[in-house]
PDB file of C-alpha atoms and ligand atoms in Angstrom:
ATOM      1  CA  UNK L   1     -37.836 -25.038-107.699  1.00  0.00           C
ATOM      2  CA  UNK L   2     -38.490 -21.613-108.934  1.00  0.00           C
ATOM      3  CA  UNK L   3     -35.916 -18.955-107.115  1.00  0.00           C
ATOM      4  CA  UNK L   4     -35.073 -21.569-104.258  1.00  0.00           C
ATOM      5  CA  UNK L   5     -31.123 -21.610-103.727  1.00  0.00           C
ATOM      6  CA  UNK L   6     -30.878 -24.771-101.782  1.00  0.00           C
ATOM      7  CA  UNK L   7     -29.261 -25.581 -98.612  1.00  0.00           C
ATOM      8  CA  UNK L   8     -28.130 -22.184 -97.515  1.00  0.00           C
ATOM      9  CA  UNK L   9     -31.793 -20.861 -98.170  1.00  0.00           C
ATOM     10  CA  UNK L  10     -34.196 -24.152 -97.050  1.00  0.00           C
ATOM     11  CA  UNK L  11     -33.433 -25.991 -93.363  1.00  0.00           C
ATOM     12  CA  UNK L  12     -34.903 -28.794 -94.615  1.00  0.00           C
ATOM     13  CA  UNK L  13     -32.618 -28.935 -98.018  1.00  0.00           C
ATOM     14  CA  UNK L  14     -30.163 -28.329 -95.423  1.00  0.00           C
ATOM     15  CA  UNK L  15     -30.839 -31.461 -93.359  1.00  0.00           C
ATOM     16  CA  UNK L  16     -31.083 -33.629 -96.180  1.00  0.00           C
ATOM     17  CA  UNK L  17     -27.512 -32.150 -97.436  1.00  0.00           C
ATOM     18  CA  UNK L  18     -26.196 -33.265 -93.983  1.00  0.00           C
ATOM     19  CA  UNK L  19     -25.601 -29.695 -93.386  1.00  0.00           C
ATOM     20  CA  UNK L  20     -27.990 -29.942 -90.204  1.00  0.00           C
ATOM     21  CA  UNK L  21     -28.698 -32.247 -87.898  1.00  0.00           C
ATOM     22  CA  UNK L  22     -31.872 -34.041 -87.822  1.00  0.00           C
ATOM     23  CA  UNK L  23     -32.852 -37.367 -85.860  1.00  0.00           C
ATOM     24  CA  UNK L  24     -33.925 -39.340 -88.781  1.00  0.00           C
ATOM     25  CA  UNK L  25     -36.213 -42.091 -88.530  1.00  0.00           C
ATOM     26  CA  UNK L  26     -37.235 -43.635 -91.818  1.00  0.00           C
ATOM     27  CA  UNK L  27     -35.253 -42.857 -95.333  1.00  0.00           C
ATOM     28  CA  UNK L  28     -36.041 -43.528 -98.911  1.00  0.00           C
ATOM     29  CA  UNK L  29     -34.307 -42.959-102.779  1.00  0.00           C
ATOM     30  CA  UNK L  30     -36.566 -40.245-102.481  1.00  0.00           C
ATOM     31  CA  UNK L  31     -37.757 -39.105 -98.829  1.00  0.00           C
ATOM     32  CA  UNK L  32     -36.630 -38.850 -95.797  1.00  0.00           C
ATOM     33  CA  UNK L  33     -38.276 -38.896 -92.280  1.00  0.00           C
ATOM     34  CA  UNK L  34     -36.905 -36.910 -88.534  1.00  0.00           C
ATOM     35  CA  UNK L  35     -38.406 -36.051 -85.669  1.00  0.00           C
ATOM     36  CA  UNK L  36     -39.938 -32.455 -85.107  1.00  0.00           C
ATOM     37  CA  UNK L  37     -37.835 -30.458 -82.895  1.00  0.00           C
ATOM     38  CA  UNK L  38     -41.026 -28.885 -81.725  1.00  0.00           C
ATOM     39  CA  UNK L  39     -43.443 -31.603 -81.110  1.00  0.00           C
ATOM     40  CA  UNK L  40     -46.971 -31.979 -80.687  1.00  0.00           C
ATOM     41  CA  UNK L  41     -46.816 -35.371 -79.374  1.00  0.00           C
ATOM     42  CA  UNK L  42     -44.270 -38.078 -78.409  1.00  0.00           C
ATOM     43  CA  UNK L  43     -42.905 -39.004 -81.874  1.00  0.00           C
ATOM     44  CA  UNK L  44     -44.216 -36.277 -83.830  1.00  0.00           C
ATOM     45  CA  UNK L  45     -42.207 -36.874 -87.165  1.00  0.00           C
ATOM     46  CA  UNK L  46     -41.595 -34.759 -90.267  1.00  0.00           C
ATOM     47  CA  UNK L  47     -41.732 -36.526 -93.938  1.00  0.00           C
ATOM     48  CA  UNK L  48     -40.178 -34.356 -96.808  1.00  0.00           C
ATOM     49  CA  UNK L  49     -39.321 -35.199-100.160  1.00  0.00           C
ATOM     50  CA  UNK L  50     -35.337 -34.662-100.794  1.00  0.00           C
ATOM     51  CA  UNK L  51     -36.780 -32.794-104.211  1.00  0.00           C
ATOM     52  CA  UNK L  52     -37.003 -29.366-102.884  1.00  0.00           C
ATOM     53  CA  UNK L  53     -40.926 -28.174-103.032  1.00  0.00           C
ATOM     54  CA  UNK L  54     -42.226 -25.472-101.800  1.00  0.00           C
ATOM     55  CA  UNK L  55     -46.024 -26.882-101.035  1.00  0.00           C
ATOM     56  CA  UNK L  56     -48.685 -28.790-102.331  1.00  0.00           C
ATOM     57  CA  UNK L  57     -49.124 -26.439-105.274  1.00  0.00           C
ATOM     58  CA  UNK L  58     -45.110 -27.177-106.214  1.00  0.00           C
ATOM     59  CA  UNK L  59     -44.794 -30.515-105.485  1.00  0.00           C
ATOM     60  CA  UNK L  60     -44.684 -33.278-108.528  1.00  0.00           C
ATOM     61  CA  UNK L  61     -46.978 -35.882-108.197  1.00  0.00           C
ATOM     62  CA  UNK L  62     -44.693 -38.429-108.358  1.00  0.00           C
ATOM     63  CA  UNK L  63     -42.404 -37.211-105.478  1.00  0.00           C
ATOM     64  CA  UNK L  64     -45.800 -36.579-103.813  1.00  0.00           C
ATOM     65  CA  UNK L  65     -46.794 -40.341-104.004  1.00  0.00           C
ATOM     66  CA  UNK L  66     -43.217 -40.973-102.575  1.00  0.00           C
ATOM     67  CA  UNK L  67     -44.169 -38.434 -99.836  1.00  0.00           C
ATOM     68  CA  UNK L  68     -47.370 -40.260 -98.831  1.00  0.00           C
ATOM     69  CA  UNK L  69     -45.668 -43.908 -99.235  1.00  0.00           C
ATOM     70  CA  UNK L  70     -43.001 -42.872 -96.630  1.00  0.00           C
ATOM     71  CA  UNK L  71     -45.809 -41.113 -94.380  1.00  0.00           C
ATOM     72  CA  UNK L  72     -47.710 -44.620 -94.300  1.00  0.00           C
ATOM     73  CA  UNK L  73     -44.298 -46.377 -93.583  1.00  0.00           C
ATOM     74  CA  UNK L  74     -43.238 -43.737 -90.830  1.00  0.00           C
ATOM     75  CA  UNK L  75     -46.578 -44.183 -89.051  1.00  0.00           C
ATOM     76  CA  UNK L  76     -46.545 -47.913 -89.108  1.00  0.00           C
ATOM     77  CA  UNK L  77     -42.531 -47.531 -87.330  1.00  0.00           C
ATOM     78  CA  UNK L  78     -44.264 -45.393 -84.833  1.00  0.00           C
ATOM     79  CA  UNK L  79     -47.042 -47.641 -83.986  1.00  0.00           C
ATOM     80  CA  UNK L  80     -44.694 -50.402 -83.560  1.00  0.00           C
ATOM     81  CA  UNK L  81     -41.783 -48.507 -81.793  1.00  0.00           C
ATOM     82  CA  UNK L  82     -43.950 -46.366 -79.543  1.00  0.00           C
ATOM     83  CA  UNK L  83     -47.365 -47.960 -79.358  1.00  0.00           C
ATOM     84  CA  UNK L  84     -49.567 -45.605 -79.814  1.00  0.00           C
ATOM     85  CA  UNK L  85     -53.239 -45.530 -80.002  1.00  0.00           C
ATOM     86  CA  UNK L  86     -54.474 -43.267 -83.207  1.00  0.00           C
ATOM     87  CA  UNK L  87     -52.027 -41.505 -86.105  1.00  0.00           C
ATOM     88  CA  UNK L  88     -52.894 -38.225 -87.170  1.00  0.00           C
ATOM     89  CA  UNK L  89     -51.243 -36.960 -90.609  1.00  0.00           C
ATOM     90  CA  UNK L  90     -50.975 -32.955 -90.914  1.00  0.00           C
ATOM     91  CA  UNK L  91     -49.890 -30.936 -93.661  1.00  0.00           C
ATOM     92  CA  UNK L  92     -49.712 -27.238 -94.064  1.00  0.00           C
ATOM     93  CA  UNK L  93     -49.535 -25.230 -97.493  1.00  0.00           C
ATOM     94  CA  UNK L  94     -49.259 -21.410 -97.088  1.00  0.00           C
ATOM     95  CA  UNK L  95     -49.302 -19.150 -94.434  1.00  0.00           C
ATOM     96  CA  UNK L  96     -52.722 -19.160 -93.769  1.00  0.00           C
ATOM     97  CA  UNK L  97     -52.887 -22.836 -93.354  1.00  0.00           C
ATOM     98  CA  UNK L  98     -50.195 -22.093 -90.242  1.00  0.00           C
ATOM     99  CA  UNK L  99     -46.859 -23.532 -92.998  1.00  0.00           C
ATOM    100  CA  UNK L 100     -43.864 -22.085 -91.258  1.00  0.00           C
ATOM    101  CA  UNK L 101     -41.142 -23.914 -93.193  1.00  0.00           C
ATOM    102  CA  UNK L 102     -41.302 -24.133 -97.030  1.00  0.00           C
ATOM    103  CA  UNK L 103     -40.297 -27.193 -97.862  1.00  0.00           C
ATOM    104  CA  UNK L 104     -43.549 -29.217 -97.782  1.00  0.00           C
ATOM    105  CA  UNK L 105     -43.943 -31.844 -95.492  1.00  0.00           C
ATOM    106  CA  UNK L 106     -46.329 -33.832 -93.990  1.00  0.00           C
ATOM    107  CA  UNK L 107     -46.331 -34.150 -89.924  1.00  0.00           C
ATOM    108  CA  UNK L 108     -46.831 -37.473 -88.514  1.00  0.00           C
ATOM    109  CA  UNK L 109     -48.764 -37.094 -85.029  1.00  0.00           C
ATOM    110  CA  UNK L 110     -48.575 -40.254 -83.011  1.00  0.00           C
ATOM    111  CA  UNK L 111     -51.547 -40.045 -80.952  1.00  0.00           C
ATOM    112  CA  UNK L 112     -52.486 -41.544 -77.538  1.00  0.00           C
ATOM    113  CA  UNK L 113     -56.367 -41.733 -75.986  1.00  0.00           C
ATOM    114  CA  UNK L 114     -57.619 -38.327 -74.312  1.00  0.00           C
ATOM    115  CA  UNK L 115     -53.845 -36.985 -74.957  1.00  0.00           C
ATOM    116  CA  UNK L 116     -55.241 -33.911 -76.938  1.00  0.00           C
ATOM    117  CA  UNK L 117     -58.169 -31.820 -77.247  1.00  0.00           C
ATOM    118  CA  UNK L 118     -59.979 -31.618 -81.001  1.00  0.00           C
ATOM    119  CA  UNK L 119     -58.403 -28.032 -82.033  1.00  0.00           C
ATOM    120  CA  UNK L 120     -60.583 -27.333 -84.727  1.00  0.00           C
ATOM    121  CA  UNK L 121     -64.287 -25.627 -84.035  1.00  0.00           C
ATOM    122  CA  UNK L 122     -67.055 -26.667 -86.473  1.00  0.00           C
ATOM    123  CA  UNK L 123     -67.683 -23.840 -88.484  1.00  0.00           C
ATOM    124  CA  UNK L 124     -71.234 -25.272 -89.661  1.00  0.00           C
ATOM    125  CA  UNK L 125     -73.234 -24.455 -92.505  1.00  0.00           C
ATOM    126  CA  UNK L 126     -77.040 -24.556 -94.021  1.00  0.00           C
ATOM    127  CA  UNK L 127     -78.178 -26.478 -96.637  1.00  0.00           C
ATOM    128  CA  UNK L 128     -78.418 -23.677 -99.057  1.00  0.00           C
ATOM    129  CA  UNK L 129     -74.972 -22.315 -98.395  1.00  0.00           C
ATOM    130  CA  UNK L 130     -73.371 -25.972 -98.938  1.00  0.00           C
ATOM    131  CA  UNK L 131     -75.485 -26.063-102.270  1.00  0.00           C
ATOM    132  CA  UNK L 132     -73.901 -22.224-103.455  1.00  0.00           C
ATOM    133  CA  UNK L 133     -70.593 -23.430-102.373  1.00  0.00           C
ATOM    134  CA  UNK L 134     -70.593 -26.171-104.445  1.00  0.00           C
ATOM    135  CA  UNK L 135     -71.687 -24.623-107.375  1.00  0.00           C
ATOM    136  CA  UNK L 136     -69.029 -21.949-106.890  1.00  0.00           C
ATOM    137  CA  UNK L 137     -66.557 -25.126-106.848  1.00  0.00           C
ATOM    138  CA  UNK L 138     -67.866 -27.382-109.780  1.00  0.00           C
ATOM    139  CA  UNK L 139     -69.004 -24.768-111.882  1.00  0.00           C
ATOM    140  CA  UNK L 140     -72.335 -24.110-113.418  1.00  0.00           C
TER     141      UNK L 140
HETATM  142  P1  AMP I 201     -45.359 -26.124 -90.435  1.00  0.00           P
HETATM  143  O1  AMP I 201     -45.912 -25.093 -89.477  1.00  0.00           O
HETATM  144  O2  AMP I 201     -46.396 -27.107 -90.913  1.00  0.00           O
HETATM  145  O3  AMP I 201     -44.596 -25.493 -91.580  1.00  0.00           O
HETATM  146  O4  AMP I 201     -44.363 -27.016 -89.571  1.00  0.00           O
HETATM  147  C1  AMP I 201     -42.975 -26.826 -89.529  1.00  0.00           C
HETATM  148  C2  AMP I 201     -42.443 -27.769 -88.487  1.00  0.00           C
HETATM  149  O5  AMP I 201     -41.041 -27.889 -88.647  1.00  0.00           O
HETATM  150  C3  AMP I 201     -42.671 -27.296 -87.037  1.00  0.00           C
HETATM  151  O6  AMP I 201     -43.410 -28.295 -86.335  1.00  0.00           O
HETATM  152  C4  AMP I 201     -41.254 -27.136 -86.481  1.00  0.00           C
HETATM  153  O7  AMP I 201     -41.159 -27.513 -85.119  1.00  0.00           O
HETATM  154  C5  AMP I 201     -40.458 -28.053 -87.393  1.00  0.00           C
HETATM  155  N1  AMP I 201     -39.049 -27.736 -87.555  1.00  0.00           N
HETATM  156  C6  AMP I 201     -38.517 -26.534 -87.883  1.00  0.00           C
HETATM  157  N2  AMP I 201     -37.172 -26.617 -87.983  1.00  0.00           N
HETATM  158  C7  AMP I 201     -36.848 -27.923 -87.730  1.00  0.00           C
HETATM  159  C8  AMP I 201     -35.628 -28.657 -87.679  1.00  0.00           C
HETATM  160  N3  AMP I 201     -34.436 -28.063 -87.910  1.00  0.00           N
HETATM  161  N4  AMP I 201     -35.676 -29.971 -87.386  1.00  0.00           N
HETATM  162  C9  AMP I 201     -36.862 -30.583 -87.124  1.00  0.00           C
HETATM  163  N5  AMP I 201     -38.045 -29.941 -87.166  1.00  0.00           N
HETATM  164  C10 AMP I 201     -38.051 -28.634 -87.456  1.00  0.00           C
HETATM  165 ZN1   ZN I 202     -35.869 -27.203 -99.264  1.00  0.00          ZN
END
């Protein structure tokens, strides 16, 4: 989608192209499913549709829904294969959000008791400011 030029420009159009290797996992019509080169934890997968999109804001919502049926299927495989405790699913949209590659995907994290600690600090909030922020997001 918009200026993307495929394979040569996208590692992850690349890998579905069979221009790059990738340890796939799971595959659909529509998806396919490898294992992180970088992971997280033991079995840390990638989903992607084969659609190039750049994020959540690109994405169609049908090859979305494929997205999230192949997410659900990858994390069962893992389960079964590698008998884990807990799944965590992951996504990333934009640089702020810590996206690296822009081809959306959704990381499935395996996850075993005590094996990581929570990385995210509660930011907290009073009443008040949880009632402005929700008027600044429905309106009125
Ligand atoms: P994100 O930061 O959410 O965009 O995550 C991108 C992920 O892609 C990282 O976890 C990388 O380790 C992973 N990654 C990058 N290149 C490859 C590749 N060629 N094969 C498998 N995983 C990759
Ligand atoms: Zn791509």
């Amino acid at each position: 989608m918009g200026d993307h030029d495929g394979p040569a420009d996208c590692i992850f159009c690349a890998i579905v192209a069979g221009q790059a290797p990738a340890r796939v996992v799971h595959e659909t019509d529509d998806t396919l499913a490898f294992l992180d080169i970088n992971p997280i934890t033991e079995g840390h997968s990638l989903v992607i549709p084969k659609a190039h999109a750049t994020d959540l804001h690109d994405i169609g919502p049908d090859d979305l829904a494929a997205t999230a049926r192949s997410a659900k299927q990858v994390a069962a495989l893992l389960t079964e294969r590698l008998g884990c405790d807990g799944i965590n699913l992951l996504h990333a949209t934009g640089v702020a959000a810590w996206q690296t590659v822009f081809h959306l995907h959704i990381h499935v994290l395996p996850r075993v008791d005590g094996d990581l600690a929570f990385p995210f600090p509660i930011r907290g909030s009073s009443a008040d400011d949880l009632d402005a922020l929700h008027r600044r997001i429905v309106g009125g």
